[in-house]
Short mmCIF file of C-alpha atoms in Angstrom, two decimals:
data_model
loop_
_atom_site.label_atom_id
_atom_site.label_comp_id
_atom_site.label_asym_id
_atom_site.label_seq_id
_atom_site.Cartn_x
_atom_site.Cartn_y
_atom_site.Cartn_z
CA MET A 1 130.94 34.07 49.87
CA LYS A 2 127.45 35.35 49.21
CA ASN A 3 128.12 38.83 49.87
CA GLU A 4 131.60 39.02 47.98
CA LEU A 5 132.10 40.47 44.71
CA ILE A 6 133.26 38.03 41.98
CA VAL A 7 135.95 39.03 39.51
CA PHE A 8 136.44 37.22 36.43
CA LYS A 9 139.69 37.32 34.50
CA LYS A 10 139.63 39.41 31.13
CA GLU A 11 138.91 36.61 28.98
CA ALA A 12 136.02 35.25 31.06
CA GLY A 13 134.54 38.74 31.06
CA LEU A 14 134.70 39.13 27.41
CA TRP A 15 133.02 35.81 27.18
CA LEU A 16 130.08 36.68 29.70
CA GLU A 17 129.84 40.25 27.57
CA SER A 18 129.28 38.02 24.54
CA LEU A 19 126.12 36.36 25.81
CA GLU A 20 122.54 37.76 26.10
CA ARG A 21 122.05 39.70 29.44
CA GLU A 22 119.73 36.92 30.82
CA GLN A 23 122.04 34.35 29.64
CA ALA A 24 124.97 36.04 31.55
CA LEU A 25 123.13 36.36 34.51
CA PHE A 26 122.08 32.85 34.86
CA CYS A 27 125.79 31.37 34.12
CA VAL A 28 127.00 34.04 36.95
CA ASN A 29 124.39 32.78 39.31
CA ASN A 30 125.11 29.28 38.78
CA ILE A 31 129.13 29.53 38.67
CA THR A 32 128.47 31.59 42.06
CA LYS A 33 127.17 28.21 43.64
CA ILE A 34 129.81 26.11 42.39
CA LEU A 35 132.36 28.69 43.81
CA ALA A 36 130.64 28.80 47.11
CA PHE A 37 130.50 24.73 47.35
CA ALA A 38 134.35 24.93 46.54
CA GLU A 39 134.79 27.39 49.36
CA LYS A 40 133.19 25.24 51.95
CA ASN A 41 135.25 22.27 50.40
CA LYS A 42 138.76 23.76 50.23
CA ALA A 43 140.87 20.60 50.90
CA PHE A 44 139.20 18.90 48.11
CA PHE A 45 139.56 21.65 45.61
CA GLN A 46 143.28 22.63 45.74
CA GLY A 47 144.82 22.57 42.56
CA CYS A 48 141.43 22.36 40.72
CA GLY A 49 140.13 24.52 38.10
CA LEU A 50 136.85 25.75 36.39
CA TYR A 51 136.56 26.33 32.84
CA ILE A 52 134.12 27.33 30.05
CA VAL A 53 134.49 24.75 27.12
CA GLY A 54 132.65 23.83 24.03
CA SER A 55 130.47 25.74 21.32
CA SER A 56 129.56 28.91 23.62
CA LEU A 57 133.22 30.21 23.05
CA LYS A 58 132.41 30.72 19.49
CA ASN A 59 131.16 34.23 20.29
CA ASN A 60 127.86 33.63 18.77
CA GLN A 61 124.43 32.55 19.97
CA GLU A 62 124.26 29.39 18.07
CA PHE A 63 124.91 26.86 20.89
CA ASN A 64 122.53 24.42 22.61
CA ASP A 65 124.04 24.92 26.23
CA ILE A 66 127.04 26.19 28.25
CA ASP A 67 129.44 23.85 28.92
CA VAL A 68 131.25 24.35 32.19
CA VAL A 69 134.00 21.82 33.41
CA LEU A 70 135.48 21.14 36.65
CA VAL A 71 139.05 19.73 36.67
CA GLY A 72 141.53 18.33 39.26
CA LEU A 73 139.47 16.41 41.78
CA ASP A 74 140.85 13.18 42.74
CA PHE A 75 138.96 10.07 41.38
CA ARG A 76 138.64 8.88 44.69
CA ALA A 77 137.01 12.01 45.61
CA ILE A 78 134.29 11.80 42.86
CA VAL A 79 133.57 8.00 42.59
CA ALA A 80 132.39 5.87 45.60
CA TYR A 81 133.20 2.11 44.94
CA ASP A 82 133.69 -0.91 46.46
CA LYS A 83 136.07 -4.26 45.71
CA ILE A 84 133.42 -5.36 43.57
CA PHE A 85 133.77 -2.41 41.25
CA LEU A 86 137.53 -3.22 41.25
CA MET A 87 136.73 -6.95 40.33
CA ASP A 88 138.65 -8.31 43.06
CA PRO A 89 138.39 -12.14 42.51
CA LYS A 90 138.68 -13.08 46.17
CA THR A 91 135.66 -10.73 46.82
CA LEU A 92 133.56 -12.12 43.79
CA ILE A 93 133.78 -15.45 45.07
CA GLU A 94 133.09 -14.78 48.71
CA LYS A 95 130.03 -13.19 47.44
CA GLU A 96 129.34 -16.05 44.89
CA VAL A 97 129.30 -13.83 42.06
CA LEU A 98 132.10 -16.14 40.44
CA VAL A 99 131.45 -19.89 40.68
CA GLU A 100 133.35 -22.81 39.70
CA PRO A 101 132.26 -23.82 36.14
CA ARG A 102 129.55 -26.38 36.37
CA LEU A 103 127.06 -28.37 33.85
CA PHE A 104 123.93 -26.71 32.79
CA SER A 105 120.95 -27.54 30.51
CA ILE A 106 118.84 -26.06 27.92
CA LEU A 107 115.53 -27.24 27.10
CA LYS A 108 115.11 -28.11 23.15
CA GLY A 109 111.31 -28.13 23.32
CA ASP A 110 108.52 -29.09 25.35
CA LYS A 111 108.69 -32.80 24.28
CA ASP A 112 112.39 -32.96 24.47
CA ASP A 113 114.68 -34.02 27.31
CA PRO A 114 116.92 -30.90 28.16
CA GLU A 115 120.51 -31.02 26.46
CA VAL A 116 123.34 -30.94 29.04
CA ILE A 117 126.05 -28.67 28.10
CA LYS A 118 129.48 -28.92 29.20
CA PRO A 119 131.02 -26.16 31.48
CA VAL A 120 132.45 -23.05 29.37
CA THR A 121 135.81 -24.05 30.41
CA GLN A 122 135.68 -27.76 29.04
CA CYS A 123 134.81 -26.58 25.77
CA SER A 124 137.08 -26.45 22.42
CA ASP A 125 137.26 -24.99 18.92
CA ALA A 126 137.10 -21.12 19.65
CA ASP A 127 134.06 -19.62 17.89
CA ASP A 128 132.27 -17.38 20.28
CA GLU A 129 131.43 -14.56 18.30
CA TYR A 130 127.70 -15.72 18.21
CA ASN A 131 127.95 -17.49 21.56
CA TRP A 132 125.68 -15.35 23.90
CA GLU A 133 125.29 -18.19 26.49
CA ALA A 134 129.11 -18.48 26.76
CA TYR A 135 129.81 -14.94 26.67
CA GLY A 136 127.37 -14.27 29.83
CA ARG A 137 129.29 -16.62 31.75
CA MET A 138 132.84 -15.45 31.04
CA GLY A 139 134.63 -14.89 34.59
CA LEU A 140 137.90 -14.57 35.65
CA GLU A 141 141.01 -16.68 36.90
CA TYR A 142 142.05 -16.93 40.40
CA ASN A 143 144.61 -19.27 41.89
CA GLY A 144 144.95 -21.28 38.79
CA ILE A 145 141.23 -21.99 38.83
CA LEU A 146 138.91 -20.33 36.09
CA TYR A 147 135.39 -19.24 37.34
CA ASP A 148 132.34 -18.60 35.50
CA TYR A 149 130.15 -15.36 36.16
CA ASN A 150 127.11 -16.79 38.47
CA ILE A 151 124.56 -15.75 35.64
CA GLU A 152 121.87 -17.80 37.35
CA GLU A 153 121.85 -15.83 40.48
CA CYS A 154 123.09 -12.47 39.11
CA ALA A 155 121.34 -11.92 35.80
CA TRP A 156 118.53 -10.06 37.50
CA GLU A 157 121.43 -7.17 38.17
CA ALA A 158 123.72 -7.79 34.85
CA LEU A 159 123.67 -10.19 32.01
CA ASN A 160 127.64 -10.36 32.34
CA LEU A 161 130.52 -9.60 35.03
CA ILE A 162 131.62 -6.64 33.62
CA GLY A 163 128.12 -5.08 33.90
CA TYR A 164 127.83 -6.34 37.59
CA CYS A 165 130.96 -5.02 38.43
CA SER A 166 130.46 -1.67 36.77
CA TYR A 167 127.21 -1.04 38.79
CA HIS A 168 129.06 -0.99 42.11
CA ALA A 169 130.05 2.62 41.53
CA LYS A 170 128.22 5.69 42.30
CA SER A 171 128.79 9.39 42.93
CA SER A 172 130.59 10.16 45.99
CA PRO A 173 129.03 11.79 49.17
CA LEU A 174 131.10 14.98 47.90
CA MET A 175 129.44 14.81 44.36
CA GLN A 176 125.99 14.53 45.98
CA ASP A 177 126.48 17.63 48.24
CA LEU A 178 127.59 19.44 45.24
CA ASN A 179 124.54 18.36 43.38
CA GLU A 180 122.20 19.45 46.31
CA SER A 181 124.14 22.87 46.38
CA PHE A 182 121.72 23.46 43.08
CA SER A 183 118.51 21.96 44.55
CA SER A 184 115.79 24.07 45.74
CA GLU A 185 112.01 23.81 45.54
CA LYS A 186 112.01 26.44 42.97
CA ASN A 187 114.50 24.65 40.94
CA ASP A 188 112.96 21.24 39.16
CA GLY A 189 115.13 21.38 36.13
CA LEU A 190 117.99 19.54 37.77
CA ASP A 191 118.92 16.08 35.90
CA THR A 192 119.96 13.68 38.73
CA SER A 193 120.03 10.66 36.48
CA TRP A 194 123.87 10.87 36.57
CA PHE A 195 123.49 9.66 40.07
CA ASN A 196 123.10 6.13 38.97
CA ASP A 197 125.83 6.08 36.14
CA PRO A 198 129.21 7.62 37.28
CA PHE A 199 130.61 6.97 33.74
CA GLU A 200 128.90 8.34 30.39
CA ASN A 201 131.32 6.31 28.87
CA TYR A 202 134.89 4.58 29.40
CA SER A 203 136.42 7.14 26.89
CA PHE A 204 139.57 4.67 26.10
CA GLY A 205 141.48 6.16 23.41
CA PRO A 206 143.03 9.85 23.15
CA LYS A 207 140.64 10.94 20.52
CA MET A 208 137.53 9.93 22.72
CA SER A 209 135.43 12.31 24.75
CA PHE A 210 136.58 12.78 28.24
CA LEU A 211 135.46 10.77 31.08
CA VAL A 212 133.02 12.93 33.21
CA TYR A 213 130.22 13.01 35.57
CA ARG A 214 127.64 15.33 33.60
CA PHE A 215 124.36 17.01 34.84
CA SER A 216 122.42 19.71 33.27
CA ILE A 217 121.21 22.82 35.30
CA GLY A 218 118.24 24.21 33.93
CA ILE A 219 116.27 27.34 34.54
CA ASN A 220 114.97 28.25 37.72
CA THR A 221 112.67 30.83 39.10
CA ASP A 222 115.31 32.27 41.53
CA LEU A 223 117.12 33.89 38.39
CA PRO A 224 118.29 37.46 39.66
CA THR A 225 116.25 39.35 37.31
CA VAL A 226 112.52 40.12 36.54
CA HIS A 227 113.01 40.58 32.76
CA ALA A 228 114.44 37.16 31.91
CA LYS A 229 113.18 35.65 28.81
CA LEU A 230 113.33 31.90 30.41
CA GLN A 231 112.47 30.24 27.02
CA ASP A 232 115.70 31.74 25.50
CA ILE A 233 118.02 31.06 28.21
CA LYS A 234 120.46 27.77 27.51
CA PRO A 235 121.02 25.52 30.05
CA ILE A 236 124.58 24.62 31.84
CA ASP A 237 125.92 21.37 30.95
CA PHE A 238 128.09 21.17 33.94
CA CYS A 239 130.74 18.29 33.74
CA ILE A 240 132.95 17.08 36.71
CA HIS A 241 136.16 15.68 35.01
CA THR A 242 136.57 12.02 36.33
CA GLU A 243 139.84 10.71 34.79
CA ASN A 244 141.96 11.81 37.88
CA LEU A 245 144.22 14.24 35.75
CA GLN A 246 146.16 16.75 37.24
CA LEU A 247 145.26 20.22 36.24
CA GLU A 248 148.24 21.01 33.78
CA GLU A 249 147.86 17.46 32.29
CA TRP A 250 144.16 18.22 31.42
CA LYS A 251 145.32 21.65 29.76
CA ARG A 252 147.88 19.78 27.91
CA TYR A 253 145.36 17.22 26.40
CA GLN A 254 143.10 20.15 25.45
CA GLN A 255 145.79 21.85 23.58
CA ALA A 256 146.57 18.65 21.93
CA LEU A 257 143.31 17.97 20.99
CA ASN A 258 142.63 21.54 19.84
CA LEU A 259 139.92 22.32 22.39
CA SER A 260 139.69 25.65 23.43
CA TYR A 261 138.90 26.65 27.20
CA VAL A 262 138.25 29.80 29.21
CA MET A 263 139.28 30.00 32.85
CA LEU A 264 136.67 30.91 35.26
CA LYS A 265 138.48 29.99 38.61
CA GLU A 266 142.02 28.13 39.42
CA TRP A 267 142.59 27.23 43.19
CA PRO A 268 146.18 27.05 44.17
CA GLN A 269 147.81 23.93 44.96
CA LYS A 270 148.87 23.77 48.67
CA SER A 271 149.75 20.31 48.94
CA ASN A 272 151.29 17.40 46.58
CA VAL A 273 148.35 14.93 48.05
CA ARG A 274 144.58 15.48 46.84
CA LYS A 275 142.04 14.94 49.51
CA ILE A 276 140.25 11.58 48.84
CA ILE A 277 137.32 9.87 50.46
CA THR A 278 137.93 6.06 49.96
CA ASP A 279 141.31 4.52 50.93
CA LEU A 280 140.67 1.66 48.24
CA GLU A 281 143.36 1.57 45.31
CA TYR A 282 142.43 3.26 41.95
CA PRO A 283 140.70 1.07 39.28
CA SER A 284 143.03 -0.40 36.75
CA PHE A 285 141.93 2.07 34.18
CA ILE A 286 142.97 5.23 36.06
CA ASP A 287 146.52 6.39 36.45
CA PRO A 288 147.51 6.90 40.01
CA ASN A 289 149.73 10.03 39.20
CA GLY A 290 147.30 12.04 37.29
CA VAL A 291 149.21 12.09 34.07
CA ASN A 292 147.71 9.73 31.59
CA ARG A 293 144.26 9.79 30.42
CA VAL A 294 141.77 6.48 30.97
CA ARG A 295 143.30 3.50 29.39
CA PRO A 296 142.03 0.14 28.13
CA ASP A 297 142.72 -2.59 30.76
CA LEU A 298 142.10 -6.59 30.18
CA GLN A 299 140.89 -6.69 33.69
CA TRP A 300 137.65 -5.11 32.33
CA MET A 301 137.34 -7.88 29.69
CA PRO A 302 137.12 -11.37 30.86
CA MET A 303 140.33 -13.32 31.57
CA TYR A 304 139.40 -16.29 29.29
CA LYS A 305 137.22 -17.25 26.71
CA PRO A 306 135.47 -20.53 25.83
CA LYS A 307 137.26 -22.74 23.25
CA LYS A 308 134.04 -23.90 21.46
CA ALA A 309 130.74 -22.16 20.89
CA ILE A 310 127.92 -23.58 22.97
CA LYS A 311 125.18 -24.71 20.69
CA ILE A 312 121.80 -22.25 20.91
CA ILE A 313 118.67 -24.15 20.72
CA ASP A 314 115.51 -22.76 20.06
CA ILE A 315 112.82 -23.13 22.69
#
């Protein structure tokens, strides 16, 4: 694809013409890298689309970055996860992330004997708004037994069960390869912090921002011009849409939210089944059919709450 001529549709061409020359060259250079990566991974990109969104579409230079979004990849091609991320109770019990409730104690002071506190599940009179100790121990119910989060052993990873499980997801090998396609010795402006956080937020609710992987493509010295004013070129905010939406459904939501977009490339859909990397089931907040946006699910909240606030004792 390196020697192929890239032809954009009229709307995309007009958008490029609205940019400063160096900015347009920078965009074309990096869009080319995305298209080249897609060419090497055709099976994943069937039915996908690449679009410009955001403030750079307003035909002026008052924007902070160029927003490029890749839409249509299957969730299970983007995110690598395990049964812990899915909050599978059996797995969590086997790994001793969930344990049966037990007595624990809190020291009241240097000269006082520790106070023994009942298990969370044995308390009564709900009032847990300020009950941080109990909150950290909230767990799940499995086979009729209420289990606590093993905060004594797992607190170094996360202070609650939801946090512990959410850390067991990361970018898939496909996404890591995509990231590497932008990397070079000359390019030190690439933000790779997204590797550790697949979700910017869970985006529950139709008016929330979409769930995406996001990383910034900064200026690099292999820009194909010697006249570029590097300090004036805005970075590309490259987003990989992560809500499992089919392409037409994403467009429908964009229109419903009155969010404009310009198409750079759409790949034909040759199969009704999108290529995936893992055979694990989708997490509960993802629509397997690719029609609905991410949605709140009680699985991502504790299945039970203590019925009485545990007394907080100053040390």
